[in-house]
mmCIF file of C-alpha atoms in Angstrom:
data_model
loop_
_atom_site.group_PDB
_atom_site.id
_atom_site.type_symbol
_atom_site.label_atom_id
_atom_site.label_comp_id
_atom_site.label_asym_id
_atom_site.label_seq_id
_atom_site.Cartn_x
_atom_site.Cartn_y
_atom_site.Cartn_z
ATOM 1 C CA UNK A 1 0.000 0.000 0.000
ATOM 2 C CA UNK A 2 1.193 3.463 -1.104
ATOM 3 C CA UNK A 3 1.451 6.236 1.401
ATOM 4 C CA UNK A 4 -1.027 7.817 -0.860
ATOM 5 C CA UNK A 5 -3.408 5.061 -0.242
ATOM 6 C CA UNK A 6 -2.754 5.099 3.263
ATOM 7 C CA UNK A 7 -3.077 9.421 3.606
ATOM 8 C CA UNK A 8 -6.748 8.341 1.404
ATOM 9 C CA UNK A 9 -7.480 5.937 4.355
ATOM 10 C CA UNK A 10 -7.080 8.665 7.352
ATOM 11 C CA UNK A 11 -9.346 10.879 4.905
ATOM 12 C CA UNK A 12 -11.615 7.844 4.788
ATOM 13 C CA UNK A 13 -11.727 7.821 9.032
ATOM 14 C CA UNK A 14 -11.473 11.857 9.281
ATOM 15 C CA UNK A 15 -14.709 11.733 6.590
ATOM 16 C CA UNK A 16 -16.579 9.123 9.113
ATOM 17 C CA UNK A 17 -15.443 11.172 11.784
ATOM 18 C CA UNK A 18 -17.202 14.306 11.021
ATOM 19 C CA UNK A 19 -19.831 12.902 9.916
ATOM 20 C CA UNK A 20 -20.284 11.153 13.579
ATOM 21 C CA UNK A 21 -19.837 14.578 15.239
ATOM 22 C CA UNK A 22 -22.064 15.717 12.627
ATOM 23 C CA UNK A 23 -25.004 13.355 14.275
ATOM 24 C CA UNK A 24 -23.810 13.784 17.736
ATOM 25 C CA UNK A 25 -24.670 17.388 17.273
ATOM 26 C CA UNK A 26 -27.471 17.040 15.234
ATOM 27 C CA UNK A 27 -29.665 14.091 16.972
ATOM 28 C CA UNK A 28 -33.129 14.810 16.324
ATOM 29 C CA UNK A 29 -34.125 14.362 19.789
ATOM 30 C CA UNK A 30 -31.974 17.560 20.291
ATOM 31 C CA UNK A 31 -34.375 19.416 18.300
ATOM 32 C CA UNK A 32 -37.144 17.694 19.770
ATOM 33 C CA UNK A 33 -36.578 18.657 23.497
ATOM 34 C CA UNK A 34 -35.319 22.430 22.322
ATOM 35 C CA UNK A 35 -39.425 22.447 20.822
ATOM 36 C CA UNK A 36 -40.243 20.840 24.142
ATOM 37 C CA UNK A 37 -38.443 23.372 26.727
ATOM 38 C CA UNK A 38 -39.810 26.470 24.761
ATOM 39 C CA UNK A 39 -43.271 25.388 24.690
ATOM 40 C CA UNK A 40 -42.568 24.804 28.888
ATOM 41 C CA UNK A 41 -41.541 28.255 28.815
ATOM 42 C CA UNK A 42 -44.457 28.916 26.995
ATOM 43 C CA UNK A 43 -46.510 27.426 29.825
ATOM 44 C CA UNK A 44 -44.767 28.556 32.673
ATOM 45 C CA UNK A 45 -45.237 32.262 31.311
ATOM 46 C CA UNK A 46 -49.069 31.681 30.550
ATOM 47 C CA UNK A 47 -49.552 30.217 34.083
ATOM 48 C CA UNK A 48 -48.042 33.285 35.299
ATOM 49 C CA UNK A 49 -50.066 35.591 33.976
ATOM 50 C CA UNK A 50 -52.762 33.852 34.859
ATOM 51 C CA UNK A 51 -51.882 33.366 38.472
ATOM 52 C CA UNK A 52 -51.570 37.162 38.920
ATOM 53 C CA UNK A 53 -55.210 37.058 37.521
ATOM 54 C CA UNK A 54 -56.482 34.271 39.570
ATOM 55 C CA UNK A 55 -54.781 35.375 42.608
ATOM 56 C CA UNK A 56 -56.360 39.016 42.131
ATOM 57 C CA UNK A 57 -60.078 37.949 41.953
ATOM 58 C CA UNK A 58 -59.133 35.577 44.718
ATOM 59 C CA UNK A 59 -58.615 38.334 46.638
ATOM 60 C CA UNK A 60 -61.506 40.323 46.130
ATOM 61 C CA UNK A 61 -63.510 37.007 46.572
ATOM 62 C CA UNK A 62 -62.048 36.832 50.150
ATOM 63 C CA UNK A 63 -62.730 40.308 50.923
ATOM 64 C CA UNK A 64 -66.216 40.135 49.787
ATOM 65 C CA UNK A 65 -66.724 36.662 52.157
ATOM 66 C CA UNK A 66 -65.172 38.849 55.420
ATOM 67 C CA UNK A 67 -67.294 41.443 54.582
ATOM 68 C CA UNK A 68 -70.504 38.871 54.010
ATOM 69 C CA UNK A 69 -69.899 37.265 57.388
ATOM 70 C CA UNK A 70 -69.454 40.299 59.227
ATOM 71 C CA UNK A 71 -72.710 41.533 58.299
ATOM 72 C CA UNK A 72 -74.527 38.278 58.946
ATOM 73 C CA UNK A 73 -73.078 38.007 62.098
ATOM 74 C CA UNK A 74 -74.354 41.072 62.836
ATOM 75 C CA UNK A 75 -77.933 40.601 61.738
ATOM 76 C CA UNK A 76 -77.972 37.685 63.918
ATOM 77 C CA UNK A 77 -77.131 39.392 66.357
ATOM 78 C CA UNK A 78 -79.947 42.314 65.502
ATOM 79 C CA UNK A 79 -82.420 39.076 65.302
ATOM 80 C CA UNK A 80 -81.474 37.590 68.515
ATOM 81 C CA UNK A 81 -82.167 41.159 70.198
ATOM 82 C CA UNK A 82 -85.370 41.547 68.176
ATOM 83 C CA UNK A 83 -86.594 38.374 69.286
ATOM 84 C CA UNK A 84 -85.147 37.941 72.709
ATOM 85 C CA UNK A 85 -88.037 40.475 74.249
ATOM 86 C CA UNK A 86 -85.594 42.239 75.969
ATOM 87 C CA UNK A 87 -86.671 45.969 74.189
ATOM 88 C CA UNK A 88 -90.278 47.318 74.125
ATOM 89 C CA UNK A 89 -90.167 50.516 72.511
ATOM 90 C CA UNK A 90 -91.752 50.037 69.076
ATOM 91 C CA UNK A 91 -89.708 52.809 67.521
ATOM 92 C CA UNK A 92 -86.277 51.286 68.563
ATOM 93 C CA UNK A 93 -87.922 48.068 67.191
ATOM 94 C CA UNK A 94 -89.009 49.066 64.036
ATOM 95 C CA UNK A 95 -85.643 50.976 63.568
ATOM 96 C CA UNK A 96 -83.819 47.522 64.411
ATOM 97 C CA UNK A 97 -86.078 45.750 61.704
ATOM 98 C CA UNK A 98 -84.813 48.056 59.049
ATOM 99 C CA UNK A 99 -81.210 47.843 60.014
ATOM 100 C CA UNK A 100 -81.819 44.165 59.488
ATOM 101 C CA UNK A 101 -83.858 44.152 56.451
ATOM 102 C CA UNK A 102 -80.766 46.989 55.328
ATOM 103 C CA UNK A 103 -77.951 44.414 56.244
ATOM 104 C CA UNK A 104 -79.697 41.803 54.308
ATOM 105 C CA UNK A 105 -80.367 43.677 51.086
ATOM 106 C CA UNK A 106 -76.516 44.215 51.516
ATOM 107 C CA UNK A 107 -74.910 40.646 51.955
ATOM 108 C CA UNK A 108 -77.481 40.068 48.692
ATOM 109 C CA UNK A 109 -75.578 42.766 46.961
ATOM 110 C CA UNK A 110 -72.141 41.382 48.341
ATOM 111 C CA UNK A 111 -73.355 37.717 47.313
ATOM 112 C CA UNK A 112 -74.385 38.728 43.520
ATOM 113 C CA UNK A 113 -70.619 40.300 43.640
ATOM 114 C CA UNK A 114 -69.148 37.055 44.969
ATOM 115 C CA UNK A 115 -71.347 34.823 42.333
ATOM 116 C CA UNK A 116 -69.570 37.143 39.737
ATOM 117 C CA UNK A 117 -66.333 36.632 40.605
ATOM 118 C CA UNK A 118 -66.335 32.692 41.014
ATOM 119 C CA UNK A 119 -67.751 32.847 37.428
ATOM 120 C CA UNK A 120 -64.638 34.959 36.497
ATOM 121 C CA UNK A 121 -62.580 32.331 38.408
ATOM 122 C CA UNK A 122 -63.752 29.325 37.320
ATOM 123 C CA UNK A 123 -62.376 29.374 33.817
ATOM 124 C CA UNK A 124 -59.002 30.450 34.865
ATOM 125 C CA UNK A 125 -58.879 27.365 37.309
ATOM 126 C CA UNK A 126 -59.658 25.481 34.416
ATOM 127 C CA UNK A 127 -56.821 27.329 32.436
ATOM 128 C CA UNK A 128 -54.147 26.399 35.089
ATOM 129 C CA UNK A 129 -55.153 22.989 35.347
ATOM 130 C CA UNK A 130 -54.949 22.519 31.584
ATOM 131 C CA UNK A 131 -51.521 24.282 31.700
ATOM 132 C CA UNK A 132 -50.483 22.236 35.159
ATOM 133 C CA UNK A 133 -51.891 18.514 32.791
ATOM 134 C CA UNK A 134 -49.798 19.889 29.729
ATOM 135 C CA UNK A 135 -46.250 20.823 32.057
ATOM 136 C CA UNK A 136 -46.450 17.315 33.238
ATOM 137 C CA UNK A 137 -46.398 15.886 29.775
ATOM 138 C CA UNK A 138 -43.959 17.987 28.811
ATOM 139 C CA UNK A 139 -41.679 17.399 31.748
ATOM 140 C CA UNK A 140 -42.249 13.739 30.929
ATOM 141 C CA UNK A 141 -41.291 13.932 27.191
ATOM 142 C CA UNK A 142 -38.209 16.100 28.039
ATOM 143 C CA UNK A 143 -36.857 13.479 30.627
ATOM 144 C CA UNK A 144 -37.745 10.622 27.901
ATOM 145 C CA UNK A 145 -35.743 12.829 24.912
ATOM 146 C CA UNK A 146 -32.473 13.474 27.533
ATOM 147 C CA UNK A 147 -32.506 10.607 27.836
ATOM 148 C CA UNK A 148 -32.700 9.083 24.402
ATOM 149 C CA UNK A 149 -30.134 11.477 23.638
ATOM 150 C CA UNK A 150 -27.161 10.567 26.357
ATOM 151 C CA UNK A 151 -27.997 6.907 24.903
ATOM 152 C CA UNK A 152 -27.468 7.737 21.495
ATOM 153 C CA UNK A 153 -24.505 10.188 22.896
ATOM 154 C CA UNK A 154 -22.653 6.977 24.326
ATOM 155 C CA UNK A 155 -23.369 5.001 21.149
ATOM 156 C CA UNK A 156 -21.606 7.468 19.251
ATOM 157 C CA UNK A 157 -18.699 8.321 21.640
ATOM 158 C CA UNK A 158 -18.357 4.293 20.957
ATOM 159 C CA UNK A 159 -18.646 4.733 17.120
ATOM 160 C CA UNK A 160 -15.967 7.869 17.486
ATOM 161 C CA UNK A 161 -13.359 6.128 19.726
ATOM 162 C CA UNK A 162 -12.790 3.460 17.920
ATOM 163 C CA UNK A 163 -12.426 5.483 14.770
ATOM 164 C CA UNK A 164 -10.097 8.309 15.982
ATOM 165 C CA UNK A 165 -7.657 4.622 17.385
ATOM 166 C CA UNK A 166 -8.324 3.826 14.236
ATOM 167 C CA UNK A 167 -7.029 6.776 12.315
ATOM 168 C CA UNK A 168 -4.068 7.333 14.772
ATOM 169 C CA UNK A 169 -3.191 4.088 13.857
ATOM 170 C CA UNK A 170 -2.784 4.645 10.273
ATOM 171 C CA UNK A 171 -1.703 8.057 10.967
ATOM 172 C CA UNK A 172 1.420 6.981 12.399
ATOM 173 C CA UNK A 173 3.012 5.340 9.438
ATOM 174 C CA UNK A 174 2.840 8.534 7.567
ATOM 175 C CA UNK A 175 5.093 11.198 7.801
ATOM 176 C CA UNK A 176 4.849 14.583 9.855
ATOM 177 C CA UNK A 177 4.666 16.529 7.465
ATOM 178 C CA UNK A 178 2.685 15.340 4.997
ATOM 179 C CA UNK A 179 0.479 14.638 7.621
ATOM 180 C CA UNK A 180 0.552 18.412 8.323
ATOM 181 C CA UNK A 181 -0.121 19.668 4.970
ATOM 182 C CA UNK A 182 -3.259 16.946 4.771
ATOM 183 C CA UNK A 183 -4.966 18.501 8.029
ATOM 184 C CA UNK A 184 -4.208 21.917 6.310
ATOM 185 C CA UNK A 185 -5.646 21.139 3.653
ATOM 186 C CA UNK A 186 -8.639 19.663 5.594
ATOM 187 C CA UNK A 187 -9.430 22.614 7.017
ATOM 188 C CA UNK A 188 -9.407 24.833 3.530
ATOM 189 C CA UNK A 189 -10.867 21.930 1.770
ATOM 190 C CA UNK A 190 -14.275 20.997 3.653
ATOM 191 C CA UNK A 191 -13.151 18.355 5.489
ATOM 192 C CA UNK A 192 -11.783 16.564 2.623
ATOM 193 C CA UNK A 193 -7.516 17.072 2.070
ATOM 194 C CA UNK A 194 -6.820 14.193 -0.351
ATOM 195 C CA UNK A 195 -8.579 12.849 -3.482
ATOM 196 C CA UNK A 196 -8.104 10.220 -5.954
ATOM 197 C CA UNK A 197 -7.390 11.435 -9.408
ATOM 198 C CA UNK A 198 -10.345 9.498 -11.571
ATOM 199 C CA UNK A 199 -10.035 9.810 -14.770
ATOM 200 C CA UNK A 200 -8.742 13.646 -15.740
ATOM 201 C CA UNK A 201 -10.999 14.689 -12.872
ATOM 202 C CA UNK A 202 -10.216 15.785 -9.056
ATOM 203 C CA UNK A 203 -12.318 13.692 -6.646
ATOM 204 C CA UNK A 204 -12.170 16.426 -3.850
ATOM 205 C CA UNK A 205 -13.784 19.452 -6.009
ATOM 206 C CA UNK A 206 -14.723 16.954 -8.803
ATOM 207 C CA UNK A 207 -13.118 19.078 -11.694
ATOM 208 C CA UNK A 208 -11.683 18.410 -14.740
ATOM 209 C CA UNK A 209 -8.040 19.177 -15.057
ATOM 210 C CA UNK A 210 -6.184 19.865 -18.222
ATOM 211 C CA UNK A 211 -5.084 17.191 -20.209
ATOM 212 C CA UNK A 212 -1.481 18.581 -20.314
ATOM 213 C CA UNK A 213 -1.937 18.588 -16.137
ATOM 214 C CA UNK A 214 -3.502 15.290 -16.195
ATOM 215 C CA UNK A 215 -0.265 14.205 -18.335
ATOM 216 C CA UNK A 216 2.239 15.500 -16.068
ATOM 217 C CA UNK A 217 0.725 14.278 -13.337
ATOM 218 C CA UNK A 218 1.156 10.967 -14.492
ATOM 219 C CA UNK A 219 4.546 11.288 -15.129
ATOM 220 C CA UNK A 220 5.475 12.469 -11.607
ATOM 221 C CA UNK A 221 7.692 9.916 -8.995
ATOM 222 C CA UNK A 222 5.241 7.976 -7.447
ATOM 223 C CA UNK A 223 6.112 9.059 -3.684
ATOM 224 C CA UNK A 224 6.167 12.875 -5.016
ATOM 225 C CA UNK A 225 2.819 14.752 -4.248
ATOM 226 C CA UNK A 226 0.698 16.192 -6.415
ATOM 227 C CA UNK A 227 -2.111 18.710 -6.430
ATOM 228 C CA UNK A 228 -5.002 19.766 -7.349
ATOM 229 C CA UNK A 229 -4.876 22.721 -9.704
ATOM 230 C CA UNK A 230 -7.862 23.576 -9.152
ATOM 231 C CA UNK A 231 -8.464 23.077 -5.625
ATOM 232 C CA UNK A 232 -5.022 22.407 -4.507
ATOM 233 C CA UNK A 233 -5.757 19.241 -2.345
ATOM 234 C CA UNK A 234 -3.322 16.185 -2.633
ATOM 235 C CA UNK A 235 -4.391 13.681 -5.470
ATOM 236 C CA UNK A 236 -3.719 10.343 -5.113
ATOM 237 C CA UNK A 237 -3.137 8.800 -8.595
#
């Protein structure tokens, strides 16, 4: 085997290489639980501002409720001393029956209020426990997708080790500095530093060369590299 064929073999493990990282990065489960964590965001923001809502009404509900039994307890109290025979002055009587039949007509008002507000609060509890049902799911699916994606992580860490002994391998029967120029070239080229020459065409930028080029390619020592003239990476030929 040619050191040519041996430089195309590290390009053959470098190409596998990237294209592992390539998949490492680009797992679709990635994608999926990026979705997934914005639409919690999504929830967690919604709930908010729904909360402050909730919480709000909730508030006046509770006043309204003091404020009901307050007054009830007072007109019980007003009934007890109606009833109890303790006053008999028919004016402070009739004055006490108004003051009750007033504190009644007022916990009605405060009642009608209250009614309102549970009717404003009933949908949002609904809302939040809609929201609460869907953050579960999603908390579910984003545990599930982690951790599809550390197993598919290890499974390609696997892949990637054994490649990169691989390559070093092969690597080290090939001199420094050709070795060099390849990963230079690697890194102008795409990925790709060496190419076979097929035919009168590069395999790396897959252009024909000249036929006088081609020629004098062909007529060069086989250990002595050759390039591209187009793209400049080796050529193996």
């Amino acid at each position: 085997m040619s050191r040519w064929d041996t430089l195309l073999s590290v390009q053959e493990h470098d190409t596998h290489i990237d294209q592992a990282e390539h998949r490492r990065v680009a797992l679709p489960a990635r994608g999926e639980l990026d979705a997934t964590m914005r639409r919690l965001t999504a929830i967690d923001k919604e709930a908010a501002e729904i909360e402050v809502r909730r919480h709000d009404l909730g508030r006046d509900q509770q006043r309204l409720e003091d404020e009901i039994s307050k007054l009830t307890e007072k007109a019980a109290q007003h009934d007890k001393a109606l009833y109890s025979g303790s006053g008999s002055n028919p004016r402070e009587l009739q004055a006490m029956q108004d003051e009750i039949a007033a504190l009644k007509r007022r916990i009605t008002q405060l009642e009608d209020q209250e009614l309102e507000l549970m009717e404003q609060i009933e949908p949002l509890d609904a809302d939040l426990a809609r929201l609460s049902a869907e953050r579960e799911a999603g908390d579910a699916s984003a545990v599930a997708l982690r951790v599809s994606i550390a197993e598919d992580e290890v499974s390609i860490d696997g892949e990637l080790d054994q490649l990169r002994a691989e390559r070093a391998a092969e690597a080290s029967d090939i001199d420094p500095e050709l070795i060099t120029e390849y990963e230079t070239l690697r890194g102008y080229g795409g990925g790709v530093g060496i190419a076979r020459l097929v035919g009168g065409s590069c395999g790396g930028c897959h252009l024909g060369l000249s036929a006088v080029e081609v020629d004098r390619l062909k007529k060069l020592p086989p250990d002595e590299p050759a390039h591209c003239e187009e793209c400049g990476r080796l050529l193996a030929r």
